[in-house]
mmCIF file of C-alpha atoms in Angstrom:
data_model
loop_
_atom_site.group_PDB
_atom_site.id
_atom_site.type_symbol
_atom_site.label_atom_id
_atom_site.label_comp_id
_atom_site.label_asym_id
_atom_site.label_seq_id
_atom_site.Cartn_x
_atom_site.Cartn_y
_atom_site.Cartn_z
ATOM 1 C CA ASP A 1178 -17.313 -6.732 16.012
ATOM 2 C CA MET A 1179 -19.355 -5.670 12.775
ATOM 3 C CA SER A 1180 -17.099 -2.693 12.373
ATOM 4 C CA LYS A 1181 -14.257 -4.965 12.190
ATOM 5 C CA VAL A 1182 -13.973 -6.167 8.460
ATOM 6 C CA ILE A 1183 -11.108 -8.164 8.777
ATOM 7 C CA GLN A 1184 -9.485 -9.546 12.023
ATOM 8 C CA ALA A 1185 -6.130 -11.531 12.236
ATOM 9 C CA ARG A 1186 -4.780 -13.209 15.365
ATOM 10 C CA ASN A 1187 -1.221 -14.884 15.117
ATOM 11 C CA LEU A 1188 -1.617 -14.988 11.487
ATOM 12 C CA THR A 1189 1.190 -17.425 10.176
ATOM 13 C CA LYS A 1190 2.540 -18.541 6.714
ATOM 14 C CA ARG A 1191 5.307 -21.062 6.444
ATOM 15 C CA TYR A 1192 6.719 -22.334 2.958
ATOM 16 C CA ARG A 1193 8.957 -25.217 4.119
ATOM 17 C CA ASP A 1194 11.572 -23.613 5.808
ATOM 18 C CA LEU A 1195 10.589 -19.966 4.955
ATOM 19 C CA LEU A 1196 8.578 -18.169 7.798
ATOM 20 C CA ALA A 1197 6.871 -15.613 5.538
ATOM 21 C CA VAL A 1198 4.481 -14.309 7.799
ATOM 22 C CA ASN A 1199 5.340 -14.624 11.762
ATOM 23 C CA SER A 1200 2.299 -14.505 13.954
ATOM 24 C CA ILE A 1201 1.135 -11.063 13.119
ATOM 25 C CA ASP A 1202 -2.245 -9.507 14.662
ATOM 26 C CA PHE A 1203 -4.261 -6.826 13.006
ATOM 27 C CA ASP A 1204 -7.951 -5.474 12.750
ATOM 28 C CA ILE A 1205 -9.167 -3.776 9.636
ATOM 29 C CA ARG A 1206 -12.362 -1.444 10.176
ATOM 30 C CA GLN A 1207 -15.240 -0.914 7.581
ATOM 31 C CA GLY A 1208 -14.662 2.014 5.580
ATOM 32 C CA GLU A 1209 -10.908 2.604 6.150
ATOM 33 C CA CYS A 1210 -8.035 2.589 3.593
ATOM 34 C CA PHE A 1211 -5.561 0.250 5.505
ATOM 35 C CA GLY A 1212 -1.987 -0.098 4.078
ATOM 36 C CA PHE A 1213 0.617 -3.010 4.253
ATOM 37 C CA LEU A 1214 4.124 -1.547 3.756
ATOM 38 C CA GLY A 1215 7.301 -3.256 3.783
ATOM 39 C CA PRO A 1216 10.505 -3.939 1.859
ATOM 40 C CA ASN A 1217 10.649 -6.784 -0.768
ATOM 41 C CA GLY A 1218 10.012 -9.864 0.897
ATOM 42 C CA ALA A 1219 8.548 -8.445 4.256
ATOM 43 C CA GLY A 1220 5.329 -10.503 3.650
ATOM 44 C CA LYS A 1221 2.968 -7.919 2.360
ATOM 45 C CA THR A 1222 1.953 -10.170 -0.778
ATOM 46 C CA THR A 1223 1.766 -13.286 1.259
ATOM 47 C CA THR A 1224 -0.711 -11.673 3.960
ATOM 48 C CA ILE A 1225 -2.811 -10.317 1.023
ATOM 49 C CA ARG A 1226 -3.107 -13.678 -0.534
ATOM 50 C CA MET A 1227 -4.293 -15.442 2.727
ATOM 51 C CA ILE A 1228 -6.963 -12.436 3.117
ATOM 52 C CA THR A 1229 -8.008 -13.009 -0.484
ATOM 53 C CA CYS A 1230 -7.993 -17.044 -0.162
ATOM 54 C CA THR A 1231 -5.426 -17.516 -2.795
ATOM 55 C CA SER A 1232 -2.920 -19.040 0.078
ATOM 56 C CA PRO A 1233 -3.895 -21.129 2.706
ATOM 57 C CA VAL A 1234 -3.188 -19.958 6.334
ATOM 58 C CA THR A 1235 -0.359 -22.047 8.078
ATOM 59 C CA ASP A 1236 -1.487 -21.074 11.628
ATOM 60 C CA GLY A 1237 -3.450 -18.567 13.498
ATOM 61 C CA ASP A 1238 -7.051 -17.068 12.891
ATOM 62 C CA LEU A 1239 -8.195 -14.896 9.864
ATOM 63 C CA LEU A 1240 -11.719 -13.666 9.498
ATOM 64 C CA VAL A 1241 -12.957 -11.696 6.436
ATOM 65 C CA ASP A 1242 -16.588 -10.358 6.750
ATOM 66 C CA GLY A 1243 -16.849 -12.140 9.825
ATOM 67 C CA LYS A 1244 -16.014 -15.614 8.159
ATOM 68 C CA ASP A 1245 -13.169 -17.780 8.477
ATOM 69 C CA VAL A 1246 -10.792 -18.191 5.232
ATOM 70 C CA ARG A 1247 -10.496 -21.725 6.257
ATOM 71 C CA SER A 1248 -14.188 -22.827 5.666
ATOM 72 C CA ASN A 1249 -15.793 -19.757 3.906
ATOM 73 C CA GLN A 1250 -13.691 -19.368 0.870
ATOM 74 C CA LYS A 1251 -16.442 -19.073 -1.769
ATOM 75 C CA ALA A 1252 -18.556 -16.449 0.697
ATOM 76 C CA ILE A 1253 -15.391 -14.381 1.262
ATOM 77 C CA LYS A 1254 -14.325 -14.138 -2.332
ATOM 78 C CA SER A 1255 -17.963 -12.672 -3.269
ATOM 79 C CA VAL A 1256 -17.581 -9.749 -1.182
ATOM 80 C CA LEU A 1257 -13.848 -8.667 -2.230
ATOM 81 C CA GLY A 1258 -12.681 -7.040 -5.525
ATOM 82 C CA VAL A 1259 -9.026 -7.838 -6.199
ATOM 83 C CA VAL A 1260 -6.692 -5.721 -8.279
ATOM 84 C CA SER A 1261 -3.461 -7.468 -8.408
ATOM 85 C CA GLN A 1262 -0.104 -6.182 -9.811
ATOM 86 C CA ALA A 1263 -0.483 -8.235 -12.943
ATOM 87 C CA ASP A 1264 -2.521 -6.714 -15.765
ATOM 88 C CA SER A 1265 -5.001 -9.325 -16.421
ATOM 89 C CA LEU A 1266 -7.125 -7.766 -19.159
ATOM 90 C CA ASP A 1267 -8.401 -10.050 -21.888
ATOM 91 C CA PRO A 1268 -6.724 -8.399 -25.266
ATOM 92 C CA GLY A 1269 -9.198 -10.308 -27.370
ATOM 93 C CA LEU A 1270 -12.146 -8.295 -25.932
ATOM 94 C CA ASN A 1271 -12.686 -4.674 -26.036
ATOM 95 C CA VAL A 1272 -13.076 -2.453 -22.803
ATOM 96 C CA ILE A 1273 -17.020 -3.099 -22.028
ATOM 97 C CA GLN A 1274 -16.509 -6.614 -22.746
ATOM 98 C CA ASN A 1275 -13.873 -7.084 -20.267
ATOM 99 C CA LEU A 1276 -16.031 -6.029 -17.730
ATOM 100 C CA LEU A 1277 -19.211 -7.901 -18.941
ATOM 101 C CA SER A 1278 -17.160 -11.087 -18.822
ATOM 102 C CA TYR A 1279 -15.937 -10.538 -15.393
ATOM 103 C CA GLY A 1280 -19.682 -10.195 -14.311
ATOM 104 C CA ARG A 1281 -20.334 -13.886 -15.077
ATOM 105 C CA TYR A 1282 -18.000 -15.081 -12.451
ATOM 106 C CA PHE A 1283 -20.645 -13.391 -9.974
ATOM 107 C CA ASN A 1284 -23.569 -14.824 -11.820
ATOM 108 C CA LEU A 1285 -24.648 -11.217 -12.617
ATOM 109 C CA SER A 1286 -27.613 -11.196 -14.965
ATOM 110 C CA SER A 1287 -26.628 -9.176 -18.437
ATOM 111 C CA THR A 1288 -29.003 -6.455 -17.484
ATOM 112 C CA VAL A 1289 -27.286 -5.951 -14.104
ATOM 113 C CA ALA A 1290 -23.655 -6.389 -15.396
ATOM 114 C CA SER A 1291 -24.281 -3.923 -18.123
ATOM 115 C CA GLN A 1292 -25.556 -1.183 -15.835
ATOM 116 C CA ARG A 1293 -22.817 -1.710 -13.389
ATOM 117 C CA ALA A 1294 -20.327 -1.813 -16.291
ATOM 118 C CA VAL A 1295 -21.467 1.680 -17.668
ATOM 119 C CA GLU A 1296 -21.407 3.069 -14.192
ATOM 120 C CA ALA A 1297 -17.933 1.849 -13.599
ATOM 121 C CA LEU A 1298 -16.482 3.305 -16.813
ATOM 122 C CA ASP A 1299 -18.427 6.610 -16.190
ATOM 123 C CA PHE A 1300 -16.915 6.652 -12.772
ATOM 124 C CA PHE A 1301 -13.037 6.149 -13.919
ATOM 125 C CA HIS A 1302 -13.691 8.457 -17.107
ATOM 126 C CA LEU A 1303 -13.432 5.519 -19.339
ATOM 127 C CA LYS A 1304 -17.196 5.694 -20.994
ATOM 128 C CA ASP A 1305 -15.779 6.973 -24.199
ATOM 129 C CA LYS A 1306 -13.494 4.184 -24.430
ATOM 130 C CA ALA A 1307 -16.029 1.370 -24.107
ATOM 131 C CA ASN A 1308 -15.681 0.052 -27.468
ATOM 132 C CA GLN A 1309 -11.988 0.562 -27.798
ATOM 133 C CA SER A 1310 -9.493 -2.542 -27.914
ATOM 134 C CA VAL A 1311 -7.691 -2.738 -24.149
ATOM 135 C CA ASP A 1312 -4.547 -2.820 -26.290
ATOM 136 C CA GLU A 1313 -5.086 0.890 -27.211
ATOM 137 C CA LEU A 1314 -5.332 2.172 -23.762
ATOM 138 C CA SER A 1315 -2.454 3.691 -21.796
ATOM 139 C CA GLY A 1316 -1.251 2.678 -18.741
ATOM 140 C CA GLY A 1317 -3.090 4.656 -16.567
ATOM 141 C CA MET A 1318 -6.492 4.002 -18.302
ATOM 142 C CA ARG A 1319 -5.711 0.162 -18.118
ATOM 143 C CA ARG A 1320 -5.339 0.595 -14.394
ATOM 144 C CA ARG A 1321 -8.229 2.389 -13.957
ATOM 145 C CA LEU A 1322 -10.161 -0.389 -15.834
ATOM 146 C CA LEU A 1323 -8.817 -3.169 -13.717
ATOM 147 C CA ILE A 1324 -9.944 -1.172 -10.813
ATOM 148 C CA ALA A 1325 -13.462 -0.657 -12.497
ATOM 149 C CA ARG A 1326 -13.592 -4.546 -13.200
ATOM 150 C CA ALA A 1327 -12.936 -5.329 -9.491
ATOM 151 C CA LEU A 1328 -16.042 -3.131 -8.454
ATOM 152 C CA LEU A 1329 -18.660 -5.073 -10.540
ATOM 153 C CA ASN A 1330 -19.644 -7.219 -7.866
ATOM 154 C CA GLU A 1331 -20.076 -4.347 -5.356
ATOM 155 C CA PRO A 1332 -17.568 -5.541 -2.876
ATOM 156 C CA ARG A 1333 -17.434 -4.685 0.566
ATOM 157 C CA VAL A 1334 -13.486 -4.953 0.527
ATOM 158 C CA LEU A 1335 -11.415 -3.822 -2.127
ATOM 159 C CA VAL A 1336 -7.681 -5.011 -2.631
ATOM 160 C CA LEU A 1337 -5.282 -3.008 -4.421
ATOM 161 C CA ASP A 1338 -1.792 -4.390 -4.803
ATOM 162 C CA GLU A 1339 0.588 -1.767 -5.977
ATOM 163 C CA PRO A 1340 -2.110 -0.189 -8.032
ATOM 164 C CA THR A 1341 -0.279 3.026 -9.465
ATOM 165 C CA THR A 1342 3.126 1.209 -10.314
ATOM 166 C CA GLY A 1343 4.521 2.852 -13.536
ATOM 167 C CA LEU A 1344 2.037 5.507 -13.748
ATOM 168 C CA ASP A 1345 2.685 8.931 -14.984
ATOM 169 C CA PRO A 1346 1.954 11.411 -11.986
ATOM 170 C CA GLN A 1347 -1.409 12.767 -13.623
ATOM 171 C CA SER A 1348 -2.578 9.152 -13.812
ATOM 172 C CA ARG A 1349 -1.546 8.521 -10.266
ATOM 173 C CA LEU A 1350 -3.279 11.530 -8.892
ATOM 174 C CA LEU A 1351 -6.787 10.501 -10.739
ATOM 175 C CA VAL A 1352 -6.385 6.711 -9.122
ATOM 176 C CA TRP A 1353 -5.829 8.483 -5.826
ATOM 177 C CA GLU A 1354 -8.829 10.621 -6.298
ATOM 178 C CA LYS A 1355 -10.973 7.610 -7.106
ATOM 179 C CA ILE A 1356 -9.621 5.373 -4.369
ATOM 180 C CA THR A 1357 -10.647 8.297 -1.750
ATOM 181 C CA ASP A 1358 -14.044 8.527 -3.438
ATOM 182 C CA LEU A 1359 -14.604 4.782 -3.238
ATOM 183 C CA LYS A 1360 -13.593 4.945 0.621
ATOM 184 C CA GLY A 1361 -16.258 7.652 1.205
ATOM 185 C CA ARG A 1362 -18.882 5.222 -0.187
ATOM 186 C CA GLY A 1363 -17.939 3.004 2.688
ATOM 187 C CA ILE A 1364 -15.779 0.418 0.882
ATOM 188 C CA THR A 1365 -12.892 -0.755 2.912
ATOM 189 C CA ILE A 1366 -9.708 -0.589 0.911
ATOM 190 C CA LEU A 1367 -6.413 -2.672 1.615
ATOM 191 C CA LEU A 1368 -3.284 -1.222 -0.206
ATOM 192 C CA THR A 1369 0.062 -2.440 -0.713
ATOM 193 C CA THR A 1370 2.418 0.172 -2.424
ATOM 194 C CA HIS A 1371 6.098 1.019 -2.374
ATOM 195 C CA TYR A 1372 5.157 4.710 -2.630
ATOM 196 C CA MET A 1373 5.303 6.523 0.913
ATOM 197 C CA GLU A 1374 3.514 9.467 -0.614
ATOM 198 C CA GLU A 1375 0.694 7.363 -1.873
ATOM 199 C CA ALA A 1376 0.359 5.786 1.553
ATOM 200 C CA SER A 1377 0.421 9.008 3.217
ATOM 201 C CA TYR A 1378 -2.221 10.577 1.041
ATOM 202 C CA LEU A 1379 -4.676 7.103 0.895
ATOM 203 C CA CYS A 1380 -3.970 5.360 4.322
ATOM 204 C CA ASP A 1381 -6.176 6.112 7.474
ATOM 205 C CA ARG A 1382 -3.864 3.527 9.114
ATOM 206 C CA LEU A 1383 -0.957 1.457 7.973
ATOM 207 C CA LEU A 1384 1.194 -1.198 9.072
ATOM 208 C CA VAL A 1385 4.973 -1.677 8.433
ATOM 209 C CA LEU A 1386 6.064 -5.205 8.029
ATOM 210 C CA ASP A 1387 9.727 -6.817 7.823
ATOM 211 C CA ALA A 1388 11.012 -10.534 7.807
ATOM 212 C CA GLY A 1389 7.143 -11.589 8.252
ATOM 213 C CA ARG A 1390 6.769 -9.511 11.296
ATOM 214 C CA ILE A 1391 5.078 -5.779 12.232
ATOM 215 C CA LEU A 1392 7.396 -3.340 12.983
ATOM 216 C CA VAL A 1393 4.841 -0.571 13.725
ATOM 217 C CA GLU A 1394 1.006 0.134 13.329
ATOM 218 C CA GLY A 1395 -0.751 3.523 13.062
ATOM 219 C CA SER A 1396 -1.739 6.532 11.206
ATOM 220 C CA PRO A 1397 0.707 8.072 8.983
ATOM 221 C CA ASP A 1398 0.879 11.365 10.690
ATOM 222 C CA ASP A 1399 1.343 9.337 14.141
ATOM 223 C CA LEU A 1400 4.138 7.110 13.066
ATOM 224 C CA VAL A 1401 5.952 10.118 11.623
ATOM 225 C CA LYS A 1402 5.514 12.171 14.922
ATOM 226 C CA ASP A 1403 6.326 9.287 16.893
ATOM 227 C CA HIS A 1404 9.588 7.916 15.422
ATOM 228 C CA ILE A 1405 10.941 11.191 13.616
ATOM 229 C CA GLY A 1406 9.307 14.350 15.006
ATOM 230 C CA SER A 1407 8.105 17.042 12.697
ATOM 231 C CA LEU A 1408 11.384 18.199 11.220
ATOM 232 C CA VAL A 1409 14.503 16.515 9.695
ATOM 233 C CA THR A 1410 17.764 18.116 9.076
ATOM 234 C CA GLU A 1411 19.980 16.521 5.999
ATOM 235 C CA ILE A 1412 23.727 17.206 6.154
ATOM 236 C CA LYS A 1413 25.545 17.338 2.724
ATOM 237 C CA VAL A 1414 29.243 15.976 3.704
ATOM 238 C CA SER A 1415 32.154 14.687 1.831
ATOM 239 C CA GLN A 1416 33.412 11.214 2.478
ATOM 240 C CA LYS A 1417 36.425 12.769 4.411
ATOM 241 C CA GLU A 1418 34.382 14.558 6.980
ATOM 242 C CA LYS A 1419 31.593 12.063 7.202
ATOM 243 C CA GLY A 1420 33.178 10.045 9.808
ATOM 244 C CA ARG A 1421 33.823 12.805 12.006
ATOM 245 C CA ILE A 1422 30.584 14.339 12.109
ATOM 246 C CA MET A 1423 28.928 10.935 12.400
ATOM 247 C CA ALA A 1424 31.157 10.003 15.492
ATOM 248 C CA THR A 1425 30.318 13.404 17.074
ATOM 249 C CA LEU A 1426 26.895 12.969 16.741
ATOM 250 C CA ALA A 1427 26.958 9.274 18.068
ATOM 251 C CA ASP A 1428 29.057 10.732 21.160
ATOM 252 C CA LEU A 1429 26.181 13.307 21.880
ATOM 253 C CA GLY A 1430 23.711 10.287 21.832
ATOM 254 C CA ILE A 1431 21.900 11.558 18.805
ATOM 255 C CA GLY A 1432 20.611 9.057 16.124
ATOM 256 C CA LEU A 1433 21.061 9.474 12.670
ATOM 257 C CA ASP A 1434 20.965 7.823 9.379
ATOM 258 C CA ASP A 1435 23.832 7.382 6.623
ATOM 259 C CA ARG A 1436 22.216 7.988 3.418
ATOM 260 C CA GLY A 1437 25.353 7.975 1.274
ATOM 261 C CA ASP A 1438 26.313 11.773 0.467
ATOM 262 C CA SER A 1439 24.221 12.791 3.477
ATOM 263 C CA ILE A 1440 23.497 12.132 7.032
ATOM 264 C CA VAL A 1441 19.808 12.728 8.389
ATOM 265 C CA VAL A 1442 19.127 13.960 11.699
ATOM 266 C CA TYR A 1443 15.864 14.020 13.169
ATOM 267 C CA GLN A 1444 14.160 16.462 15.547
ATOM 268 C CA LYS A 1445 13.185 13.789 17.932
ATOM 269 C CA ASP A 1446 16.752 12.917 18.251
ATOM 270 C CA GLY A 1447 18.026 16.558 18.717
ATOM 271 C CA LEU A 1448 18.711 18.904 15.958
ATOM 272 C CA GLY A 1449 20.110 21.691 18.497
ATOM 273 C CA ALA A 1450 23.410 19.715 18.778
ATOM 274 C CA LEU A 1451 24.038 20.512 14.998
ATOM 275 C CA ASN A 1452 25.025 24.151 15.837
ATOM 276 C CA ASP A 1453 28.075 22.744 17.503
ATOM 277 C CA LEU A 1454 29.452 20.801 14.688
ATOM 278 C CA GLY A 1455 31.058 24.036 12.952
ATOM 279 C CA LEU A 1456 29.140 23.067 9.563
ATOM 280 C CA ASP A 1457 28.541 25.834 6.794
ATOM 281 C CA GLU A 1458 24.907 26.805 6.475
ATOM 282 C CA ASN A 1459 25.057 25.775 2.852
ATOM 283 C CA GLN A 1460 25.398 22.058 4.073
ATOM 284 C CA LEU A 1461 22.332 21.967 6.285
ATOM 285 C CA THR A 1462 18.728 21.504 4.708
ATOM 286 C CA SER A 1463 15.613 21.511 6.865
ATOM 287 C CA ARG A 1464 12.424 20.058 5.877
ATOM 288 C CA HIS A 1465 9.278 18.437 7.093
ATOM 289 C CA ALA A 1466 9.547 14.667 8.207
ATOM 290 C CA ASN A 1467 7.766 12.490 6.112
ATOM 291 C CA LEU A 1468 6.668 8.427 6.134
ATOM 292 C CA GLU A 1469 9.528 7.663 3.956
ATOM 293 C CA ASP A 1470 11.823 8.659 6.884
ATOM 294 C CA VAL A 1471 10.012 6.304 9.108
ATOM 295 C CA PHE A 1472 10.269 3.503 6.570
ATOM 296 C CA LEU A 1473 14.009 3.878 5.941
ATOM 297 C CA ARG A 1474 14.585 4.364 9.726
ATOM 298 C CA LEU A 1475 12.703 1.180 10.690
ATOM 299 C CA THR A 1476 13.789 -0.991 7.398
ATOM 300 C CA GLY A 1477 17.350 0.294 6.571
ATOM 301 C CA ARG A 1478 18.567 1.209 3.422
ATOM 302 C CA GLY A 1479 19.867 -2.239 2.212
ATOM 303 C CA LEU A 1480 18.421 -3.361 -1.145
ATOM 304 C CA ARG A 1481 15.966 -6.363 -0.856
ATOM 305 C CA GLU A 1482 15.880 -8.719 -3.928
ATOM 306 C CA GLU A 1483 12.579 -10.350 -4.441
#
């Protein structure tokens, strides 16, 4: 199926005794932004590394652009643009030189590389920085330059591993706008992120991984509707009254999340019962449900170390 740029079946990755990715299936279609979400250690980066042919598959099947990652690594890498979490810009080269030197990896002629480099800098609002040292760029400019560099080989698939970590809100919004523009050009985008707002804004579909397994897959809106409902009510409580309220809700069969100084109840689980708890109106705050609610409900609040 040519509309499926990436296909995984029973995809598995083991590191000795650690099962990092546990027999997962997914398809990624041409021209969509597909997100991989999950807590630390869930298997997101490991899955991306198998897709980009930087880590071998232990078991199962993985096709990228119709080619098997086991036997067609060079051909697959030629259609990928990869932006990792690490900043890999060369501080000894200026902005445009960083792009031109990257073009050599793909055997681009100097004329083609120069033309594409200028176009990429213009697209990411960096044209006036072409001759500056990369050390003089802000964090947001550096991230935009990394994405611009990844586009030099005109990839079919752009892999973005936490592309906006550490950026200020204005820089993050500009990166989002450019990613949306690239998707409109037909480029398939793979995204890992810890920002639920980013995933909701950019992703057509996503999957949530935990302990190497897929918990859910779907569009952000569908996941919120299916697992939470449209509304959420947060109950601000003291530690003294929390136990009573949680016990009462549990007796009523209502699901809830304990978030420290508040209890979160979802529309899907029955907000009507809150009227029977004898709570002050100032303790209740209703809001629209979001992807972060889904994520926390599925993966829990426990801190995950790398």
